Every structure is written in C-alpha cells, then in structure tokens.
Tab-separated table of C-alpha atoms in Angstrom:
chain	number	residue	atom	x	y	z
A	1	MET	CA	96.791	53.226	55.218
A	2	VAL	CA	99.464	55.200	53.188
A	3	GLU	CA	96.584	57.234	51.847
A	4	ASP	CA	95.290	58.302	55.322
A	5	SER	CA	98.587	58.980	56.384
A	6	LYS	CA	99.095	61.561	53.502
A	7	MET	CA	95.795	63.103	54.363
A	8	VAL	CA	97.078	63.665	58.155
A	9	GLU	CA	100.196	64.977	56.907
A	10	ASP	CA	98.554	67.361	54.418
A	11	SER	CA	96.140	68.499	57.094
A	12	THR	CA	98.896	69.333	59.626
A	13	LEU	CA	100.826	71.226	56.811
A	14	SER	CA	97.843	73.195	55.972
A	15	ALA	CA	97.273	74.021	59.596
A	16	SER	CA	100.656	74.850	60.536
A	17	PRO	CA	100.591	78.649	59.400
A	18	ASN	CA	97.604	79.183	61.694
A	19	THR	CA	99.309	77.339	64.412
A	20	ALA	CA	102.349	79.498	64.240
A	21	HIS	CA	100.016	82.590	64.133
A	22	VAL	CA	98.274	81.580	67.139
A	23	SER	CA	101.778	80.863	68.918
A	24	GLU	CA	102.954	84.396	67.640
A	25	ASN	CA	99.990	85.971	69.076
A	26	SER	CA	100.336	84.026	72.468
A	27	SER	CA	104.058	85.091	72.750
A	28	ILE	CA	103.180	88.760	72.160
A	29	TRP	CA	100.462	88.546	74.932
A	30	SER	CA	102.863	86.778	77.268
A	31	ASP	CA	105.488	89.588	76.644
A	32	PHE	CA	102.997	92.138	77.144
A	33	LEU	CA	101.843	90.712	80.437
A	34	ALA	CA	105.385	90.507	81.546
A	35	ALA	CA	106.115	94.166	80.701
A	36	ILE	CA	103.273	95.143	82.946
A	37	LYS	CA	104.058	92.656	85.507
A	38	ILE	CA	100.713	91.159	85.623
A	39	GLY	CA	101.290	89.383	88.906
A	40	ILE	CA	101.832	92.809	90.766
A	41	VAL	CA	98.773	94.257	88.934
A	42	ASN	CA	96.441	91.244	90.257
A	43	SER	CA	97.556	91.250	93.840
A	44	ASN	CA	97.071	95.196	93.971
A	45	PHE	CA	93.683	94.641	92.190
A	46	ILE	CA	92.640	92.777	95.325
A	47	THR	CA	94.080	95.476	98.009
A	48	THR	CA	92.334	98.218	95.840
A	49	PHE	CA	88.828	96.460	95.835
A	50	THR	CA	89.355	95.808	99.575
A	51	GLY	CA	89.739	99.382	100.352
A	52	PHE	CA	86.613	100.416	98.031
A	53	TRP	CA	84.610	97.676	99.715
A	54	LEU	CA	85.412	98.626	103.153
A	55	ALA	CA	84.728	102.343	102.452
A	56	LEU	CA	81.395	101.439	101.312
A	57	PHE	CA	80.822	99.321	104.578
A	58	PHE	CA	81.858	102.043	106.686
A	59	ASN	CA	80.112	104.836	104.837
A	60	GLU	CA	76.832	102.537	104.716
A	61	GLN	CA	76.623	102.434	101.070
A	62	HIS	CA	75.944	99.524	98.685
A	63	PHE	CA	78.149	98.124	95.848
A	64	LEU	CA	75.644	97.804	93.265
A	65	GLU	CA	74.756	101.750	93.550
A	66	ASN	CA	78.288	102.675	92.936
A	67	LEU	CA	79.195	100.007	89.909
A	68	ASP	CA	80.385	103.101	87.971
A	69	LYS	CA	82.873	104.127	90.656
A	70	ALA	CA	83.969	100.614	91.058
A	71	PHE	CA	84.872	100.213	87.385
A	72	PHE	CA	86.621	103.505	86.960
A	73	THR	CA	88.435	102.846	90.328
A	74	LEU	CA	89.571	99.347	89.545
A	75	ILE	CA	90.523	99.867	86.043
A	76	GLY	CA	92.075	102.912	86.598
A	77	SER	CA	94.205	101.782	89.620
A	78	SER	CA	95.359	98.802	87.542
A	79	LEU	CA	96.234	100.756	84.587
A	80	ILE	CA	98.513	103.106	86.725
A	81	ILE	CA	100.043	100.111	88.343
A	82	ALA	CA	100.606	98.433	84.880
A	83	GLY	CA	102.224	101.673	83.493
A	84	SER	CA	104.422	102.052	86.572
A	85	CYS	CA	105.656	98.702	86.149
A	86	SER	CA	106.322	99.168	82.357
A	87	LEU	CA	108.190	102.431	83.076
A	88	ASN	CA	110.099	100.371	85.829
A	89	ASN	CA	110.922	97.790	83.037
A	90	TYR	CA	112.222	100.643	80.538
A	91	ILE	CA	114.336	102.044	83.220
A	92	ASP	CA	115.771	98.808	84.400
A	93	ARG	CA	116.779	97.300	81.016
A	94	ASP	CA	120.331	97.773	81.556
A	95	ILE	CA	120.269	95.702	84.866
A	96	ASP	CA	117.513	93.084	83.960
A	97	PRO	CA	120.026	90.843	81.640
A	98	LEU	CA	122.133	90.304	84.789
A	99	MET	CA	119.328	88.774	86.855
A	100	GLU	CA	117.930	85.169	86.396
A	101	ARG	CA	114.371	86.506	87.324
A	102	THR	CA	114.308	89.430	84.901
A	103	LYS	CA	116.373	88.305	81.919
A	104	GLY	CA	113.208	87.025	80.260
A	105	ARG	CA	111.474	90.367	80.224
A	106	PRO	CA	110.646	91.526	76.716
A	107	THR	CA	112.956	94.631	76.854
A	108	VAL	CA	115.708	91.954	77.380
A	109	THR	CA	114.855	89.443	74.984
A	110	GLY	CA	114.094	92.166	72.325
A	111	SER	CA	110.508	91.236	71.795
A	112	PHE	CA	109.547	94.667	72.600
A	113	THR	CA	111.519	97.856	71.734
A	114	PRO	CA	112.286	100.250	74.883
A	115	LEU	CA	110.117	102.672	73.090
A	116	THR	CA	107.086	100.288	72.868
A	117	VAL	CA	107.523	99.646	76.777
A	118	LEU	CA	107.991	103.413	77.379
A	119	GLY	CA	104.988	104.128	75.452
A	120	ILE	CA	102.829	101.472	77.224
A	121	GLY	CA	104.011	103.089	80.543
A	122	ILE	CA	103.040	106.576	79.835
A	123	GLY	CA	99.655	105.600	78.105
A	124	PHE	CA	98.734	103.474	80.814
A	125	THR	CA	99.702	105.880	83.687
A	126	LEU	CA	98.004	108.816	81.960
A	127	THR	CA	94.728	106.738	80.940
A	128	GLY	CA	94.716	105.402	84.730
A	129	LEU	CA	95.174	108.982	86.271
A	130	LEU	CA	92.134	110.286	84.132
A	131	MET	CA	89.843	107.391	85.084
A	132	LEU	CA	90.633	108.020	88.714
A	133	LEU	CA	90.057	111.679	88.362
A	134	VAL	CA	86.520	110.769	87.034
A	135	VAL	CA	85.785	109.210	90.555
A	136	SER	CA	87.673	111.459	92.911
A	137	SER	CA	90.524	114.151	92.568
A	138	VAL	CA	91.728	112.527	95.947
A	139	ALA	CA	91.802	109.143	94.387
A	140	ALA	CA	93.899	110.648	91.346
A	141	LEU	CA	96.212	112.446	93.577
A	142	ILE	CA	97.034	109.306	95.593
A	143	GLY	CA	97.563	107.476	92.359
A	144	LEU	CA	100.097	109.969	91.276
A	145	ALA	CA	101.716	110.079	94.424
A	146	GLY	CA	102.248	106.396	94.112
A	147	ILE	CA	103.539	106.603	90.472
A	148	LEU	CA	106.170	109.265	91.588
A	149	THR	CA	107.325	107.291	94.370
A	150	TYR	CA	107.668	103.989	92.582
A	151	VAL	CA	109.109	105.324	89.396
A	152	VAL	CA	111.173	108.442	90.608
A	153	LEU	CA	112.153	107.662	94.220
A	154	TYR	CA	112.488	104.001	94.088
A	155	THR	CA	113.347	102.944	90.623
A	156	MET	CA	115.375	105.992	89.344
A	157	TRP	CA	116.984	106.799	92.654
A	158	SER	CA	117.027	104.959	95.826
A	159	LYS	CA	116.985	101.266	94.362
A	160	ARG	CA	120.562	101.700	92.917
A	161	LEU	CA	121.965	103.463	95.799
A	162	TYR	CA	120.591	102.670	99.385
A	163	THR	CA	119.600	99.501	101.056
A	164	ILE	CA	116.406	101.491	102.404
A	165	ASN	CA	115.084	101.166	98.610
A	166	THR	CA	112.786	98.426	99.891
A	167	VAL	CA	111.079	100.718	102.404
A	168	ILE	CA	110.830	103.506	99.769
A	169	GLY	CA	109.462	101.118	97.479
A	170	SER	CA	106.590	99.949	100.020
A	171	ILE	CA	105.137	103.539	100.137
A	172	SER	CA	104.019	102.901	96.429
A	173	GLY	CA	102.696	99.378	97.144
A	174	ALA	CA	100.731	100.555	100.041
A	175	VAL	CA	98.776	103.076	98.058
A	176	PRO	CA	96.143	100.879	96.426
A	177	PRO	CA	93.700	100.289	99.451
A	178	LEU	CA	93.787	104.492	99.803
A	179	ILE	CA	92.850	104.888	96.117
A	180	GLY	CA	90.101	102.424	96.758
A	181	TRP	CA	88.882	104.059	99.884
A	182	ALA	CA	89.252	107.526	98.442
A	183	ALA	CA	86.920	106.805	95.534
A	184	ILE	CA	83.972	106.524	98.011
A	185	ASP	CA	85.207	108.571	100.989
A	186	PRO	CA	87.762	111.301	100.147
A	187	ASN	CA	88.171	112.069	103.749
A	188	LEU	CA	90.109	108.801	104.261
A	189	HIS	CA	88.876	107.456	107.492
A	190	VAL	CA	91.357	105.957	110.018
A	191	VAL	CA	90.591	102.620	108.775
A	192	ALA	CA	91.894	103.635	105.288
A	193	TRP	CA	95.228	104.376	106.794
A	194	VAL	CA	95.163	101.135	108.817
A	195	LEU	CA	95.154	99.291	105.332
A	196	PHE	CA	97.784	101.607	104.237
A	197	LEU	CA	99.999	100.597	107.211
A	198	ILE	CA	99.316	96.900	106.786
A	199	MET	CA	100.473	97.128	103.162
A	200	PHE	CA	103.570	99.377	104.074
A	201	ILE	CA	104.728	97.091	106.721
A	202	TRP	CA	104.077	93.710	104.930
A	203	GLN	CA	106.347	94.549	102.089
A	204	PRO	CA	109.867	94.949	103.763
A	205	PRO	CA	109.463	91.239	105.237
A	206	HIS	CA	108.119	90.042	101.848
A	207	PHE	CA	110.697	91.701	99.631
A	208	LEU	CA	113.720	91.086	101.981
A	209	ALA	CA	112.837	87.546	101.995
A	210	LEU	CA	112.675	87.497	98.094
A	211	ALA	CA	116.069	89.380	98.264
A	212	MET	CA	117.710	86.810	100.310
A	213	ARG	CA	116.600	84.035	97.906
A	214	ARG	CA	117.987	86.337	94.824
A	215	CYS	CA	120.913	87.692	96.796
A	216	GLU	CA	123.709	86.647	94.266
A	217	GLU	CA	121.635	88.012	91.465
A	218	TYR	CA	121.269	91.393	93.024
A	219	ARG	CA	124.933	91.379	93.872
A	220	ALA	CA	125.545	90.778	90.176
A	221	ALA	CA	123.456	93.615	89.229
A	222	GLY	CA	124.985	95.982	91.637
A	223	ILE	CA	121.716	96.539	93.554
A	224	PRO	CA	122.304	97.313	97.344
A	225	MET	CA	119.713	95.233	98.686
A	226	LEU	CA	120.062	94.600	102.503
A	227	PRO	CA	121.224	91.187	102.405
A	228	VAL	CA	123.818	91.996	99.624
A	229	VAL	CA	125.257	94.740	101.863
A	230	HIS	CA	124.790	93.703	105.337
A	231	GLY	CA	124.377	89.917	105.007
A	232	PHE	CA	121.754	87.380	105.999
A	233	GLU	CA	121.713	87.651	109.705
A	234	LEU	CA	120.799	91.274	109.873
A	235	THR	CA	118.196	90.826	107.078
A	236	LYS	CA	116.498	88.053	109.070
A	237	ARG	CA	116.293	90.102	112.130
A	238	GLN	CA	114.867	93.103	110.226
A	239	ILE	CA	112.295	90.547	108.648
A	240	LEU	CA	111.124	89.568	112.143
A	241	VAL	CA	110.910	93.185	113.418
A	242	TRP	CA	108.809	94.387	110.564
A	243	ILE	CA	106.461	91.381	111.208
A	244	ALA	CA	106.259	92.244	114.803
A	245	CYS	CA	105.068	95.642	113.735
A	246	LEU	CA	101.915	93.992	112.324
A	247	LEU	CA	100.656	92.796	115.494
A	248	PRO	CA	98.844	95.612	116.974
A	249	LEU	CA	97.008	96.675	113.596
A	250	PRO	CA	94.023	94.330	113.585
A	251	LEU	CA	92.991	95.948	116.694
A	252	TYR	CA	91.979	99.043	114.745
A	253	LEU	CA	89.608	96.877	112.583
A	254	TYR	CA	87.581	95.812	115.526
A	255	GLU	CA	84.439	96.928	113.910
A	256	LEU	CA	85.032	93.967	111.283
A	257	GLY	CA	84.021	91.504	114.248
A	258	THR	CA	85.877	89.379	116.550
A	259	PRO	CA	86.213	86.328	114.167
A	260	PHE	CA	88.182	88.768	111.891
A	261	LEU	CA	90.394	90.038	114.765
A	262	ILE	CA	91.134	86.450	115.714
A	263	LEU	CA	92.124	85.352	112.286
A	264	ALA	CA	94.268	88.359	111.716
A	265	THR	CA	96.054	87.896	114.886
A	266	VAL	CA	96.542	84.100	114.268
A	267	LEU	CA	97.987	85.203	110.920
A	268	ASN	CA	100.496	87.557	112.560
A	269	ILE	CA	101.506	85.275	115.407
A	270	GLY	CA	101.811	82.492	113.002
A	271	TRP	CA	104.130	84.422	110.887
A	272	LEU	CA	106.420	85.586	113.433
A	273	PHE	CA	106.355	82.064	115.426
A	274	LEU	CA	107.413	80.550	112.211
A	275	GLY	CA	110.336	82.725	111.788
A	276	PHE	CA	111.666	82.354	115.136
A	277	ALA	CA	110.930	78.567	115.451
A	278	GLN	CA	112.963	77.892	112.148
A	279	TYR	CA	115.508	80.840	112.585
A	280	ASN	CA	118.537	78.349	113.337
A	281	LYS	CA	116.897	75.125	111.968
A	282	GLN	CA	116.801	75.887	108.242
A	283	GLU	CA	119.542	77.002	105.868
A	284	ASP	CA	119.130	81.017	105.252
A	285	THR	CA	117.791	80.650	101.760
A	286	LYS	CA	115.305	78.046	102.588
A	287	TRP	CA	114.203	79.886	105.545
A	288	ALA	CA	113.734	82.630	103.347
A	289	SER	CA	111.744	80.857	100.947
A	290	MET	CA	109.365	79.588	103.591
A	291	MET	CA	108.818	83.400	104.880
A	292	PHE	CA	108.205	84.491	101.450
A	293	VAL	CA	105.589	81.846	100.723
A	294	TYR	CA	103.890	82.775	104.137
A	295	SER	CA	103.862	86.230	103.230
A	296	LEU	CA	101.960	85.712	99.800
A	297	ASN	CA	99.289	83.683	101.588
A	298	TYR	CA	99.135	86.014	104.455
A	299	LEU	CA	98.105	88.880	102.187
A	300	THR	CA	95.680	86.950	100.180
A	301	ILE	CA	93.788	85.718	103.401
A	302	LEU	CA	93.913	88.771	105.083
A	303	PHE	CA	92.151	90.952	102.701
A	304	VAL	CA	89.660	88.442	101.673
A	305	SER	CA	88.796	87.997	104.910
A	306	MET	CA	88.032	91.542	105.538
A	307	ILE	CA	85.658	91.622	102.596
A	308	VAL	CA	84.033	88.347	104.120
A	309	ALA	CA	84.023	89.875	107.636
A	310	THR	CA	81.671	92.830	106.420
A	311	LEU	CA	78.943	90.119	105.294
A	312	PHE	CA	78.611	89.258	108.892
A	313	ALA	CA	79.565	92.156	110.949
C-alpha cells in the first residue's frame, strides 16, 4: 500500500507542470475572451446572422449559394465588434477598477498590458473591416460607422459626460443586422431598418435596467448613468416608454407570417405588462433585475423566431 501511494504521489508530481501549463493557457484564453467581451460578440453574431438570413429570404436567394459571403460577413462583423470592445477596455482602464463587474478585466488585473489590448482592438477592427469590404462596401461603411459610434461618440465622449450616453451607444449596437443585410442587399430594404430600430429601441431598457442594478458602481466610477443622476423613478418610467416604442415594429414584418406577428406582439406586451404589474410591488433593483432578464430572453427569442418564420412563410 505504501508503494502504491508513492506511485500516485510521483505521478501527481510529474503531471503537475503539464497541469500548470494547461491552467496558464486556460487563464490566458479566459482573459482574451474578457478583453473582447465575448458575450457581446456572441449576441451580436445572432443579430448579424438574422439580418443576413432575412436579406436572403426577401431577395429570394439561397444560403448555400452565399456561403462565402456568410463567412466573411459573420467573421468580419464579429472581429469589428471584438476589436471595438477591446478598444473600449483600453480606454476605460482607469475606471474599470472602480466597478465590481469590470475589475476582473485583464487590463485591470494586469494579465494583459494596455498595449496588448490596444493591439488586439486595432488589429481586429482593421481585419474585420477588410473582410466586410470583400463582401460589400456598404457593409464595411456601416461597420466603420458602428466602430466610430461606439469607440468615439460613446466610450470617449458621451459615456462620462451625459445621461444620454445609453442612447448614443445604442446606435452602434443596432448596426449588426444592417451589416448582415448589406452583405446581400446594399440597398437596405425597409425590413433592414426595422431590424435596426428593434435593436436600437431594445437597448435603452436593457442597459438602463443594468444601470439600476449597478447604480452605486457607476456612481463610484463617476459615470452619469440615468439612475445615478435622476434616480430610479425616472429611470423606470423611461424603461417603460422605450418598451412601448417597440409595440408597432412587428407590423412592418408582416411578410414573416401571422404566427411571428403574434409571438412578437406577445413578447412586447408581456414585457410592458410585467413592468407595469410589478412597478410598485418589487424593490427597485429587483424590478430592474426582472426587466433585465426578460430583455435577454426577449432578444434571443425574437431574432431566432424571425429565422424560423422564414422556413414556413
């Protein structure tokens, strides 16, 4: 038994360098994903693909005949989003240590140097723009507009000065479906702009709910989010107003069929009803958490259902 125990100990010791190496690689990969904000990249991948898919549907084209465009569009858009997020991390490295949700970023922990994150940001955005340019000059221009809006107008300017920063940031967050559509149809059919509006209007209630949950963190960082400057009551009213603005938009997508219209309308009314029904019944941050979770599920269900609807329309 002693001999067996020694063998186990020896094998453990001999394996430890490899284990440490694997752990180190895993940590570097995790830091990289944090630097590019992989959650944002993934969610925008869905909306870009939906724009691409619906453009195929409305222009009576087939996906398999456009695999090359799909590749360059989806990878290119993902790269410019990842690059923009990296640039955001580079610019915000002075305030990120002050917020609980951002103090684990590699620019704060020191896992990545600021120049490394800056290099990732510039490299990814330029590579992504070139990939989009291969597909469509309009798609590349829309991508560039998204980059400039997020990095310059939002991160470098309005975020630290005005409560309207959420609305300005929503412009960049709404361009992915336009990029997807422009890859197939540079003329941008009205449906493409409806997708843009859905994304644009969805973001303020989503991020204002998050701002309510993280209000004290934003206050400590000196970021003038709406709940920090004007309080929860006004923020809650603003959230409901933005949600109400979503109500008519599904009507412009009537060609996707009645089942989709019903589902989209139920999602919109359900979100609004939930907000009103629980308005005075829950503590403000719990109400915000409820609205935030609903917004995440809302976006996924809505955009996936658009794709599904084309299979039966």
